Coordinates of C-alpha atoms (C1' of nucleotides) in Angstrom, one line a residue:
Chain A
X215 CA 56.7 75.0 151.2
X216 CA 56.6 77.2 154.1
X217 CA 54.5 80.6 153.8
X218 CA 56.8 83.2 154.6
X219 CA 57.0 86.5 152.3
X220 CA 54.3 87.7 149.9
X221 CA 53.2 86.1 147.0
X222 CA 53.4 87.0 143.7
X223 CA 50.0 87.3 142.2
X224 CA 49.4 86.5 138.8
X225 CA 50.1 89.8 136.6
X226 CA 47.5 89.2 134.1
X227 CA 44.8 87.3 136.0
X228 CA 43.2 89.0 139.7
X229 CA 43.8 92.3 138.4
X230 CA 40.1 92.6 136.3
X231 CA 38.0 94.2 138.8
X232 CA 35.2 91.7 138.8
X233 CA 38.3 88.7 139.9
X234 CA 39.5 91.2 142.6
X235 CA 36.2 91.5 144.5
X236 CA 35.9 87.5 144.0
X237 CA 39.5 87.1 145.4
X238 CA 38.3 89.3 148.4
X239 CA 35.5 87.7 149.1
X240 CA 37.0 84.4 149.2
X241 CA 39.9 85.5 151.3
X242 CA 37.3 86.6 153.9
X243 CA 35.6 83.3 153.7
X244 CA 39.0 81.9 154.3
X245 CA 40.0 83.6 157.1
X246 CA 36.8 82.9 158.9
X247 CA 36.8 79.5 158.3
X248 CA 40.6 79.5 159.4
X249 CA 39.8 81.2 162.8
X250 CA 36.8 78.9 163.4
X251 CA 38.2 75.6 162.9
X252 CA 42.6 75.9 162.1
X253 CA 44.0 75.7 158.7
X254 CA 44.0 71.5 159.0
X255 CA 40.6 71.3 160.0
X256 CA 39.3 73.8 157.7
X257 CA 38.0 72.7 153.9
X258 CA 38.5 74.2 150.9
X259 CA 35.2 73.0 149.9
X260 CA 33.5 74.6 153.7
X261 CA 35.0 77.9 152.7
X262 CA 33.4 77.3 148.9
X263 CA 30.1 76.7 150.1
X264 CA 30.4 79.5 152.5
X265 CA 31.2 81.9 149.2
X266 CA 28.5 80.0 147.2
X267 CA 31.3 78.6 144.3
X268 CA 33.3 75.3 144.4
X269 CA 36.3 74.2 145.8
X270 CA 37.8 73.9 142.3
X271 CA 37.0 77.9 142.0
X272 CA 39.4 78.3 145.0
X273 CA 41.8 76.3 143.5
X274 CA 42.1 78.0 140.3
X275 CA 41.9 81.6 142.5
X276 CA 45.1 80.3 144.4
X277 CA 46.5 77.2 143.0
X278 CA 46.6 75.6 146.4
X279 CA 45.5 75.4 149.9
X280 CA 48.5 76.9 151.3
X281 CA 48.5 79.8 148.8
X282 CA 45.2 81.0 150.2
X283 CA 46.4 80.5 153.8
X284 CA 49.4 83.0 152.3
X285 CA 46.5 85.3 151.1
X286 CA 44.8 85.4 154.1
X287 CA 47.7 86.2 156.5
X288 CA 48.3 88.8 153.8
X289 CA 44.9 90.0 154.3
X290 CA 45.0 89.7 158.1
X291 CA 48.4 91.6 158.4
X292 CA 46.5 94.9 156.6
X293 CA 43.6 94.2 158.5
X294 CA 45.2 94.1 161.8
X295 CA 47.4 97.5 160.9
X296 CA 44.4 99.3 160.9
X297 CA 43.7 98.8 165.0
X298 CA 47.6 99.8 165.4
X299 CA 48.5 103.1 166.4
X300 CA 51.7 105.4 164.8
X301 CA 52.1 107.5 167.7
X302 CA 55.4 107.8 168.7
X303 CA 57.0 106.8 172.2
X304 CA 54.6 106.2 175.1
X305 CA 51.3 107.7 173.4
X306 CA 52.1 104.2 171.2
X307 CA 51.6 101.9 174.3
X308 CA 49.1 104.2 176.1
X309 CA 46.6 103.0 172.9
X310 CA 46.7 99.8 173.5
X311 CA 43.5 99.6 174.7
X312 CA 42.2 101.2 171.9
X313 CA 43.2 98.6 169.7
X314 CA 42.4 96.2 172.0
X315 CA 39.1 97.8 171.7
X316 CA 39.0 97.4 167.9
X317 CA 39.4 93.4 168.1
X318 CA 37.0 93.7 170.1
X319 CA 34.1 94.1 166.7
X320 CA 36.8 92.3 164.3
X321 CA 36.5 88.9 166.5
X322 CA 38.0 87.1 163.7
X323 CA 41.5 88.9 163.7
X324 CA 42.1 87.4 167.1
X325 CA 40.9 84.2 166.3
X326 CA 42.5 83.6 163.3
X327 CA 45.8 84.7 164.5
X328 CA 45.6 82.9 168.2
X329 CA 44.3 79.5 166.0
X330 CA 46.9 80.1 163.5
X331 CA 49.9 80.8 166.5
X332 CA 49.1 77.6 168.5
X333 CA 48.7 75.8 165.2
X334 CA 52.1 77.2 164.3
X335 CA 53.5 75.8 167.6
X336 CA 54.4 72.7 165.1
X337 CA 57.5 73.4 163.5
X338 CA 56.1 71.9 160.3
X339 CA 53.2 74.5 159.9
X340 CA 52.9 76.0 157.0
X341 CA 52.1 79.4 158.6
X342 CA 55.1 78.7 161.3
X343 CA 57.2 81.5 159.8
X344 CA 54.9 84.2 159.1
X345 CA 53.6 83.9 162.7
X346 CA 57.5 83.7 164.4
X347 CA 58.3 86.9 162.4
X348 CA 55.0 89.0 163.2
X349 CA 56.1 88.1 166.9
X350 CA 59.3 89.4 166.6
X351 CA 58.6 92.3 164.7
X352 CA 56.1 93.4 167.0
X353 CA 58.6 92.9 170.2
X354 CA 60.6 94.8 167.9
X355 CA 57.9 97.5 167.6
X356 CA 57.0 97.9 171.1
X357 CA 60.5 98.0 172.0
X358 CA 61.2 100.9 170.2
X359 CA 58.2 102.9 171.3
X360 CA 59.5 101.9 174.9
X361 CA 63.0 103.4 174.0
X362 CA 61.9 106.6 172.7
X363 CA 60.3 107.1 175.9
X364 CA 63.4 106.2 177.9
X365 CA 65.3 108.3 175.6
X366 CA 62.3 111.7 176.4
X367 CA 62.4 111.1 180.2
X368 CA 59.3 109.7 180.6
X369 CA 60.1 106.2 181.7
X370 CA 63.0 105.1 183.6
X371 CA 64.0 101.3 182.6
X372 CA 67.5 99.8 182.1
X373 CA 68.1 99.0 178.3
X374 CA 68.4 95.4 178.7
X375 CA 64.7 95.1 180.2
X376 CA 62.7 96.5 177.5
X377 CA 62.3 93.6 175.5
X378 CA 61.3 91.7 178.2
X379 CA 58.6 94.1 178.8
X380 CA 57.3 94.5 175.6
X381 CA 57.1 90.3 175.5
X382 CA 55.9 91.0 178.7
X383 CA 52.8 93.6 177.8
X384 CA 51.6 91.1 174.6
X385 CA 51.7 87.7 176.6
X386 CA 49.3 89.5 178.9
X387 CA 47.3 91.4 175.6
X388 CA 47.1 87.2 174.4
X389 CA 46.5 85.8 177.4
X390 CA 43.4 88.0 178.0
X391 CA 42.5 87.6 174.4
X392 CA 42.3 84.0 174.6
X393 CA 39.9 84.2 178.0
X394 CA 37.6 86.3 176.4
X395 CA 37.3 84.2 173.3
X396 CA 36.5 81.0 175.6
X397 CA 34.2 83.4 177.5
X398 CA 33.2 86.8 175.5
X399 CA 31.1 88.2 178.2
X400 CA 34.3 89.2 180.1
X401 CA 35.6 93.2 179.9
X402 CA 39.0 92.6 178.2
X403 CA 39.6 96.0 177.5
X404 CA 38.9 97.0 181.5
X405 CA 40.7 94.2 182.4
X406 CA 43.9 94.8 180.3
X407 CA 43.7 98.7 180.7
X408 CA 44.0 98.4 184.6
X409 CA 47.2 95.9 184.5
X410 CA 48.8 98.5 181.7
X411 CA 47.9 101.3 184.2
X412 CA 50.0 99.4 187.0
X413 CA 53.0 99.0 184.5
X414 CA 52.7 102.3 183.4
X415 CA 53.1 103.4 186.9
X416 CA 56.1 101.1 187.6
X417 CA 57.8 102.1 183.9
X418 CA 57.4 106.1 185.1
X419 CA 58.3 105.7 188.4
X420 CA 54.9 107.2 189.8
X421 CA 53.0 105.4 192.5
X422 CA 49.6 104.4 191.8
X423 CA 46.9 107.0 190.1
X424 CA 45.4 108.3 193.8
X425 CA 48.7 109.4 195.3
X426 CA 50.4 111.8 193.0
X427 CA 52.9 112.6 195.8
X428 CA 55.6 114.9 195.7
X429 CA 59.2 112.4 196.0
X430 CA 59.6 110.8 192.5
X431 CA 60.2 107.4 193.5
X432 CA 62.6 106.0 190.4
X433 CA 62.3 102.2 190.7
X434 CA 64.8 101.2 187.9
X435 CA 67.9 98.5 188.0
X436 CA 65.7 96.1 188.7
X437 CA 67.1 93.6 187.1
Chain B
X116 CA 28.0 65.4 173.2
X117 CA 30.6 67.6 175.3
X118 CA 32.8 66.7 176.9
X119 CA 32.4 67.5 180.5
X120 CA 32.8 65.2 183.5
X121 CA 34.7 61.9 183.7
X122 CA 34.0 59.0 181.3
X123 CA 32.5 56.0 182.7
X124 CA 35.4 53.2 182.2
X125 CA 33.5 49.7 181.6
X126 CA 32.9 48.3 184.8
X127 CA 34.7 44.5 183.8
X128 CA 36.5 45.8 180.4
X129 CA 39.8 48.0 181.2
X130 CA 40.3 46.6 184.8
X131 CA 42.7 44.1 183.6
X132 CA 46.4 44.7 184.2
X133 CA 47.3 44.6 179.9
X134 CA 43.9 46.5 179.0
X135 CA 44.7 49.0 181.6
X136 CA 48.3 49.4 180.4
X137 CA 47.1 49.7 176.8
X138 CA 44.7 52.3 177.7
X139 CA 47.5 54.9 179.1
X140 CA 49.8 54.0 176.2
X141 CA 47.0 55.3 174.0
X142 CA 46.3 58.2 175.9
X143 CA 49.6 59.4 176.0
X144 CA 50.1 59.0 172.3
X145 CA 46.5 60.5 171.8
X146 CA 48.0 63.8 174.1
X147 CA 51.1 64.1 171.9
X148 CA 49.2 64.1 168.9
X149 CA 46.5 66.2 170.0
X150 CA 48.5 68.4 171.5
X151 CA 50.8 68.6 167.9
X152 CA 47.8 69.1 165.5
X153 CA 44.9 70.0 167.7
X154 CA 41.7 67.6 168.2
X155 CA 40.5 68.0 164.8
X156 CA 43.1 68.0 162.7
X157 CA 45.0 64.7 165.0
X158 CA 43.9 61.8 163.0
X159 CA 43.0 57.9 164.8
X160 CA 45.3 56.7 162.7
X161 CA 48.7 58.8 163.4
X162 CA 47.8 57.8 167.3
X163 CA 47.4 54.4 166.3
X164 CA 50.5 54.0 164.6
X165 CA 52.1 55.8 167.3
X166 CA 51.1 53.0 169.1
X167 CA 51.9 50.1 167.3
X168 CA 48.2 49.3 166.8
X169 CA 45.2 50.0 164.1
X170 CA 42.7 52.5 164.7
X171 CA 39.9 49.9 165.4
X172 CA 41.6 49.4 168.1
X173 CA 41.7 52.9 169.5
X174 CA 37.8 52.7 168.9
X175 CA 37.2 49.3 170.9
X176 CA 38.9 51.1 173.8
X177 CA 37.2 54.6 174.2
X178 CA 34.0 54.0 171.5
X179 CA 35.0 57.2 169.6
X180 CA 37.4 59.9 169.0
X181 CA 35.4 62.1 171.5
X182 CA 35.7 59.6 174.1
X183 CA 39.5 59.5 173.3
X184 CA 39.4 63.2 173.8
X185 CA 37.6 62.8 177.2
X186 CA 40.1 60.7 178.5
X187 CA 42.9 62.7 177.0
X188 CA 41.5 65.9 178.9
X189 CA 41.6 63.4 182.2
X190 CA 45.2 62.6 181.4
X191 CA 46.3 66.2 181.8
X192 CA 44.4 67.3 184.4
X193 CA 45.9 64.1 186.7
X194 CA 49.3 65.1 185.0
X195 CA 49.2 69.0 185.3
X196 CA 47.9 68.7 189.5
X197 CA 51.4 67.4 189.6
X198 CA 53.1 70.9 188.6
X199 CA 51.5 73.1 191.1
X200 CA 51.8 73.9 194.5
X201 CA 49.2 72.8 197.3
X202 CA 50.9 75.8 199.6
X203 CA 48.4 78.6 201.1
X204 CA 48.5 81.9 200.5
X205 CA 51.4 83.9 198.8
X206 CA 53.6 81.0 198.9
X207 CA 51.5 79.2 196.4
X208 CA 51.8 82.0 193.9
X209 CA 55.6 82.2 195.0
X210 CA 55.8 78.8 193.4
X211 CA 54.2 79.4 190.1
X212 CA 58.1 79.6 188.4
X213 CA 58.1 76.2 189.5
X214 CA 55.4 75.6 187.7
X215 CA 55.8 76.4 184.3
X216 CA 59.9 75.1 185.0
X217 CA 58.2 71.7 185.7
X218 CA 56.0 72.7 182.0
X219 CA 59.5 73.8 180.6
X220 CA 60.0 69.6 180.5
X221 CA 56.7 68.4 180.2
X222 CA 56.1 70.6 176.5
X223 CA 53.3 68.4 176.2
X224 CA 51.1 69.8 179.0
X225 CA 51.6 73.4 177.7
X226 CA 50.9 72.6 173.7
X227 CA 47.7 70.6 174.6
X228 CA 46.3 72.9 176.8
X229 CA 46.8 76.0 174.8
X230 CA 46.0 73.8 171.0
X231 CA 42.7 72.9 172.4
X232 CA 41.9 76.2 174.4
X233 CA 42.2 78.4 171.1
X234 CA 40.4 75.3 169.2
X235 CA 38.0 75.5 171.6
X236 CA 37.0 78.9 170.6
X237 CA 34.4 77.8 168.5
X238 CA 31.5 77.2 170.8
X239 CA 30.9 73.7 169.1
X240 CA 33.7 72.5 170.1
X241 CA 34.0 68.9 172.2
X242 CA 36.3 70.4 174.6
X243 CA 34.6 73.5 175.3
X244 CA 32.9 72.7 178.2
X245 CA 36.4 71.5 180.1
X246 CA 38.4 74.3 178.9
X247 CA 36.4 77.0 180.5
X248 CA 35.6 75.2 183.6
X249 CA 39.1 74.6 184.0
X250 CA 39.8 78.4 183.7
X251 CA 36.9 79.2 186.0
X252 CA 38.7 76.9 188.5
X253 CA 42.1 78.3 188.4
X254 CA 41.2 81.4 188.3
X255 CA 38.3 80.4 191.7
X256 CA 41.7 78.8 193.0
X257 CA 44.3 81.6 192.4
X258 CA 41.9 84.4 193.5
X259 CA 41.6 82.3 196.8
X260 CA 45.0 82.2 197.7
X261 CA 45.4 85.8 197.2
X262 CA 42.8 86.5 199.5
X263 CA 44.6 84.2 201.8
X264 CA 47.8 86.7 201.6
X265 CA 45.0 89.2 202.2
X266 CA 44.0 88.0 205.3
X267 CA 47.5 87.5 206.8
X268 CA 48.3 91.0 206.1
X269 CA 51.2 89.9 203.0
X270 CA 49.3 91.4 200.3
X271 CA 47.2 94.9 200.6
X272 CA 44.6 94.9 197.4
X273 CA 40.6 96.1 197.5
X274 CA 38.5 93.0 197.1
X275 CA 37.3 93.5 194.2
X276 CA 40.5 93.6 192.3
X277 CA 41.5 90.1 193.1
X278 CA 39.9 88.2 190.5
X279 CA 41.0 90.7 187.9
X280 CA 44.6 90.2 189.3
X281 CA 44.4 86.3 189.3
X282 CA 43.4 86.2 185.7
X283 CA 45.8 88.6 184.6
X284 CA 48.5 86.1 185.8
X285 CA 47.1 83.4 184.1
X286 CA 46.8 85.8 180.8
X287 CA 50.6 86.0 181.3
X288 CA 51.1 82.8 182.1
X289 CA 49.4 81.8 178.5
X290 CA 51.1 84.2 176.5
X291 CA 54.5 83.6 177.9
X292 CA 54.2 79.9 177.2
X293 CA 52.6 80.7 173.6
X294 CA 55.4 82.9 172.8
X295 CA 57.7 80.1 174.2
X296 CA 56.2 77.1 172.0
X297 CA 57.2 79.3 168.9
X298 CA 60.7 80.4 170.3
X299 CA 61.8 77.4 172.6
X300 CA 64.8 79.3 172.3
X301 CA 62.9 81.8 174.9
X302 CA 63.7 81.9 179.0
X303 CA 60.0 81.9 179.8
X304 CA 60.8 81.3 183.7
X305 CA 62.9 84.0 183.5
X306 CA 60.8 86.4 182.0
X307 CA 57.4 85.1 184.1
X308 CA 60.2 85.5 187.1
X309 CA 60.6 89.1 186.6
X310 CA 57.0 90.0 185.8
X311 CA 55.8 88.0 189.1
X312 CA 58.6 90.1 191.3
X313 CA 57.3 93.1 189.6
X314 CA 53.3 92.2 190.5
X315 CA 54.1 90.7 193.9
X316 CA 55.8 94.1 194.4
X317 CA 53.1 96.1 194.1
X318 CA 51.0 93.7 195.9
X319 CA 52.9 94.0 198.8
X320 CA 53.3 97.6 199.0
X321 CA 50.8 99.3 200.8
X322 CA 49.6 102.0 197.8
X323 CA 46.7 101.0 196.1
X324 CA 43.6 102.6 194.2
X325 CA 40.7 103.0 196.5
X326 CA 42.9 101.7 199.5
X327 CA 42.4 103.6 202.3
X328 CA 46.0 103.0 203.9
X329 CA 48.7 105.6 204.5
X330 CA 51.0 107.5 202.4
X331 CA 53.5 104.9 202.3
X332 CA 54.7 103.5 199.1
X333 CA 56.4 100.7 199.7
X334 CA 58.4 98.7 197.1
X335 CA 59.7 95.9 198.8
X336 CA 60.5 92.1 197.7
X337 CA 61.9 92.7 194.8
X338 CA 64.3 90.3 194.1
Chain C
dG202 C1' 42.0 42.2 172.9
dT203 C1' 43.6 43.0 168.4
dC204 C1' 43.5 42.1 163.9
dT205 C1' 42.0 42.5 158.7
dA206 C1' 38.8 44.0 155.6
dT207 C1' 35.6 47.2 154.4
dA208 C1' 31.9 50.8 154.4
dT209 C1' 31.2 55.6 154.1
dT210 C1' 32.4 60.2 154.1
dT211 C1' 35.3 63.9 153.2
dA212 C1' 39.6 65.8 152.1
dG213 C1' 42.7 68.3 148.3
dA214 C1' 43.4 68.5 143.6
dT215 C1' 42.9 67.8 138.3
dA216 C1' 40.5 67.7 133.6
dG217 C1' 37.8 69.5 130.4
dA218 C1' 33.1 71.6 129.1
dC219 C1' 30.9 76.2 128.8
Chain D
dG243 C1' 36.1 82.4 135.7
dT244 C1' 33.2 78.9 137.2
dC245 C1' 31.2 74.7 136.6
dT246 C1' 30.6 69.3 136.7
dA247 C1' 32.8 65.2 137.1
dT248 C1' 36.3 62.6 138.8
dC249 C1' 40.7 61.0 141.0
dT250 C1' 43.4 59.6 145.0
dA251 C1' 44.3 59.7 149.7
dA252 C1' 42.8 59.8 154.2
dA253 C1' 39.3 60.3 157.7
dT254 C1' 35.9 57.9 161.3
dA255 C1' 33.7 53.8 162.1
dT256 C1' 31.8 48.9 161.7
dA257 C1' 31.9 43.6 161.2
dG258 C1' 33.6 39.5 161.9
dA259 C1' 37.9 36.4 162.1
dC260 C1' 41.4 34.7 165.3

DNA sequence: GTCTATATTTAGATAGAC
DNA sequence: GTCTATCTAAATATAGAC
C-alpha cells in the first residue's frame, strides 16, 4: 500500500537496454507531471501522451500508478544527491547555497518534492512515508554535520539545540523554495545565503561579517 | 478564469437566512477537503457528501467548482485575519507565536494554505493569482511593521534588508508548519519561539552590515 | 432550494492482437 | 514491448421534477 522502501524490479524484464532508457524516460515524464499537477491530479494517460506511448505502456512498465510514483521518488532521491555536498562538519552547511543554487536549473526536484510533501500532509498518501523519512534523515544529516563542528571548535551550541537548528535551517531553505516557485523572479539563493550568514554568525559566536573584533563573544545556553 | 477578487454573491439568491447557512456549511466542508487533497484532486462529490447534500447542489450555489474555490479562498482569509495581531511595530511580530498556536488548533488554515500554495505552482493554476497576492501582502504588511520598530529606535537594520528579513520569516513560518503537518508530533511554537528570539536578537542589537553605528554588539532580549 | 436522473468526459486498469 | 479496444468507476456539469 504505502510507498516506503525500494522496489524490486522485475529481474528478467527492465534490464535489456532498450526497456531501461524507456523506463527512464517515462520516470522523467512522471516526475514532471507529478511536480506540475500532484500525484491525484496527475494521469497516467497525461504522462503517456507526454512520452508519446499509452497509458497501458505505463502500466505494463510498472504494474500500477503507485509503483511509478515509487520509481519516481527513487529517481528523485538520486537526483537530488547529486546537488548535496559530502563535506564534513561546517564546510557541509556552508554549501548550502550551492545546492540551493543547483535546484535552482532542476526546477522540477523542488516541485515535485514540495507537491509531493503537502500532498503527503494526508496520512493516507501513498508517498506519506517516503517523504516523513527523507525529513528525518536529513535533520539527521544536518545534525551531524552541526556536531562535528561543535565537536572541532568551530561552533558553540548546547547539544540539545542542534536539531532544532537543523529543522530550523530547512523550514527556511522550503519556505524560500516555495516563494520562489509562486514567484521565480526572486533571488533565492541571495536571499537564503544572507539569513545562513546571520546563523553562521550566531552558531560561531562572531558578530556580524564587518566587525571582526577582538572579544569572542560565545553566545551559547540559549536555551 | 482566476480567481482573484471577491465573487459577486446573487444579489436576491443567498440572502436568505437557510441559503446563507447552507452556503458556509459548504464552504467549510469545501476548505476541509481542499485543504486534505488539494483543489484538484478534492472531488464535488466528497464535499457534497460531507454535507449531506448532492453535488448539483454544490453547483446551484457557487455555478462551478472554481467559484467554490473562490469562496473557499474568501473563507480563510476572513478566518486567518482572526490569528494575527493588529499591534504596531515589534509587538506585532512579538505575537506571531500566537499566531501559528491559534494555527496549532485551526490545522485547517495551515493545510489549505500550504496544499494550494505548492499546487499553485503551476502558473495555470485557479488560485494562483490569490496565493501570491496574499504573499505580496504579508510580506508589504510584515516589512511595515519592522520599519515601524525602525522608526522607534527597537530594531537597528539598513533599509534595504527589511523585506528580505520579513520574507525570511514567513519562509520559516512555512517550513515549520510543513514539517509540522507531517510530524503533528512536532512543537512548531516552540521551535518558531526560539528562532524568532534568536532573529529579534540580532535585530535589536546594534551590529549590522553596512550599519554605521558603534562597536557595540549587543545581544539582548533573548529570552 | 434540493432532489433524481443523466450527459459527457476522464480516470486507472485489463485483455488480447501484433 | 507496445498497441487497440474496452471495462468500471468517478469526475464535472446539466435538465427538469418536486
Amino acid at each position: 500500500m504505502a510507498v516506503t522502501g525500494v522496489a524490486e524490479k522485475p529481474a528478467t524484464k527492465g534490464t535489456y537496454p532498450k526497456g531501461v532508457a524507456r523506463r527512464k524516460q517515462i520516470v522523467r515524464a512522471a516526475a514532471r507531471i507529478f511536480a506540475q499537477y500532484g500525484y491525484h491530479a496527475g494521469s497516467l494517460r497525461n504522462i503517456a501522451d507526454d512520452v508519446g506511448v499509452t497509458s497501458a505502456a505505463l502500466i505494463r512498465h510498472f504494474q500500477d500508478k503507485e509503483g511509478l510514483l515509487t520509481a519516481v521518488l527513487e529517481y528523485w532521491d538520486e537526483e537530488s544527491q547529486v546537488a548535496s555536498s559530502t563535506a564534513p562538519g561546517l564546510d557541509h552547511i556552508r554549501q548550502l547555497p550551492a545546492m540551493m543554487e543547483y535546484h535552482l536549473t532542476h526546477r522540477g526536484l523542488i516541485e515535485l518534492f514540495l507537491t509531493l510533501a503537502t500532498e503527503a500532509s494526508n496520512p493516507e498518501h501513498p508517498a506519506r512515508d517516503f517523504i516523513v523519512k527523507r525529513y528525518d534523515s536529513t535533520v539527521a544529516s544536518l545534525s551531524s554535520r552541526i556536531r562535528e563542528a561543535i565537536d572541532a571548535g568551530e561552533v558553540f551550541l548546547p547539544a540539545e539545540q542542534v536539531e532544532s537548528e537543523a529543522r530550523g535551517l530547512m523550514a527556511l531553505m522550503d519556505g524560500i523554495e516555495l516563494q520562489w516557485l509562486l514567484q521565480p523572479e526572486l533571488d533565492l539563493v541571495a536571499l537564503f545565503s544572507s539569513h545562513l550568514d546571520h546563523t553562521l554568525a550566531r552558531w560561531t559566536g562572531e558578530v556580524q561579517p564587518l566587525s571582526n573584533s577582538t572579544e569572542a563573544f560565545v553566545v551559547q545556553g540559549i536555551a
